[in-house]
Amino acid sequence: MTGNTDTRTESDRSVGQDTTRDPDTASIELKYGAKNLLQLMVPVTVCMILVVANLLTVPTFGSNKGTYLPYVPFHEEGDLSGGTKFGQALLNTIIVVSIFAAITFVVVLLYYYECYMILYGYLFLASLMLLAGLGFVYVAQVILQANTWVDLVTVLIIMYNFAVAGMLGIFWKSPLFVQQVALVASCVMVASSFLQYLPVWTAWVLLAGMALYDLAAVLCPYGPLRLLVNLAGDREQGFLQSLIYSSTATMMWGITMAADDADRRENTAQHQPVSTSESAPTYGTNLEQQISEEEEEEEEAGAKLGLGDFIFYSILVGRATIDSGGDWNIILGCVLAILIGLALTLLLLAIFKQALPALPISITLGLITYFASQYCITPFTSKLAASQVFI
């Protein structure tokens, strides 16, 4: 599932109510926007670099031995023309995008009818299988490539601790850094799996297809991602923390806060005289409300980016790494193009002040950069170097 960027603050939301702003306020918002940009660029860059490092150090992540994803029926194998391969890649892309759209609509329906237990169960199980199951396969391939002997018990203990720490970071209490590491690690593993089990032409066409889908799903009035974001904003439920990378804490505090509040009320009732006023507030209620408001302000101020954006950014850079043979000029060009696209998306976000898709601009610039570098710039510079012509 692809996501969207949302870095609005309370002052941003009140633009329509107060159109007179002093220069100091504008300066503060400009600085905060730059801070949000860096908070998103760093993890996105780390995710892409880790995927590139995987492909360069573990070649099995970039090679396919006849095993493909089950929902990719056309494998582009054999002596096929370019038009046939493109047609198969287009059909594969339509199937994959349709699956993404169907899953998102199901999630929206479950959330609309308040089937929270099913949603939490699905997200919990999916995250557990990703961190534990896919993580074990990922570590096994790294160990095999390194030709290192590690006993199974040690690997299971390591993966158990990694999965438990990741699940606690995503769904419960943990330092923010642990949550962010778990989400970025999940994106790296998913991106590496897509690169390994997707045909070459399908991977490139899928990037363009997902950018178009993200554009429609977020900006259309009844787009699935737009409906999901609006519902989540209206109900203020925190079930999206396993789908969104946030620069501020997005942990589930409800059960613990309720228990702590009950204890505080009991202690307050024991130490305070009985009041006949029905409207007398309790210390526990005020403290809970204050903490809740502070967490809400911090969460609204934080920068957010869907994990699907991390994954498809990394797929683009990873595919460029494989097809270019590890040409660092092309790799770094694609990375910079994606980061520039992310910066432009945040700039448009500051202008329009609504949730925007994060894939279209970055993916478009990345695709243009790769194909221009691979088929125009690199052959041109190679010809100049062979002819000893220097510009």
GROMACS .gro file of N, CA, C and O in nm, residues 46 89 186 213-214 235 239 260 279 297 321 333 361 381:
model
   56
   46VAL      N    1   1.867   0.625   0.362
   46VAL     CA    2   1.920   0.506   0.428
   46VAL      C    3   1.858   0.379   0.370
   46VAL      O    4   1.928   0.281   0.343
   89ALA      N    5   0.446  -0.725  -1.934
   89ALA     CA    6   0.472  -0.641  -1.817
   89ALA      C    7   0.351  -0.554  -1.785
   89ALA      O    8   0.317  -0.533  -1.667
  186SER      N    9   1.179  -0.333   0.748
  186SER     CA   10   1.071  -0.401   0.675
  186SER      C   11   1.069  -0.357   0.529
  186SER      O   12   1.053  -0.440   0.438
  213TYR      N   13  -0.140   0.506  -0.999
  213TYR     CA   14  -0.240   0.462  -0.901
  213TYR      C   15  -0.237   0.549  -0.776
  213TYR      O   16  -0.342   0.586  -0.722
  214ASP      N   17  -0.117   0.581  -0.729
  214ASP     CA   18  -0.105   0.666  -0.610
  214ASP      C   19  -0.166   0.802  -0.635
  214ASP      O   20  -0.232   0.860  -0.548
  235ARG      N   21  -1.155   0.994   1.295
  235ARG     CA   22  -1.173   0.908   1.413
  235ARG      C   23  -1.052   0.906   1.504
  235ARG      O   24  -1.060   0.858   1.616
  239PHE      N   25  -0.431   0.300   1.404
  239PHE     CA   26  -0.400   0.170   1.346
  239PHE      C   27  -0.307   0.182   1.225
  239PHE      O   28  -0.256   0.081   1.178
  260ASP      N   29  -0.343   0.362   3.396
  260ASP     CA   30  -0.279   0.461   3.482
  260ASP      C   31  -0.379   0.562   3.534
  260ASP      O   32  -0.371   0.606   3.648
  279SER      N   33  -1.949   1.882   3.896
  279SER     CA   34  -1.860   1.927   3.789
  279SER      C   35  -1.715   1.940   3.834
  279SER      O   36  -1.633   1.993   3.762
  297GLU      N   37  -0.050   1.714   1.945
  297GLU     CA   38   0.020   1.823   1.879
  297GLU      C   39   0.151   1.775   1.819
  297GLU      O   40   0.188   1.812   1.707
  321THR      N   41   2.040  -0.019  -1.016
  321THR     CA   42   2.168  -0.079  -0.979
  321THR      C   43   2.194  -0.207  -1.056
  321THR      O   44   2.304  -0.230  -1.107
  333GLY      N   45   2.248   0.934  -0.942
  333GLY     CA   46   2.154   1.020  -1.013
  333GLY      C   47   2.010   0.988  -0.980
  333GLY      O   48   1.927   1.078  -0.959
  361ILE      N   49   0.586   1.237  -0.849
  361ILE     CA   50   0.696   1.325  -0.889
  361ILE      C   51   0.829   1.253  -0.876
  361ILE      O   52   0.913   1.256  -0.967
  381THR      N   53   2.915   0.962  -2.314
  381THR     CA   54   3.043   0.982  -2.244
  381THR      C   55   3.141   0.870  -2.274
  381THR      O   56   3.263   0.893  -2.281
   0.00000   0.00000   0.00000
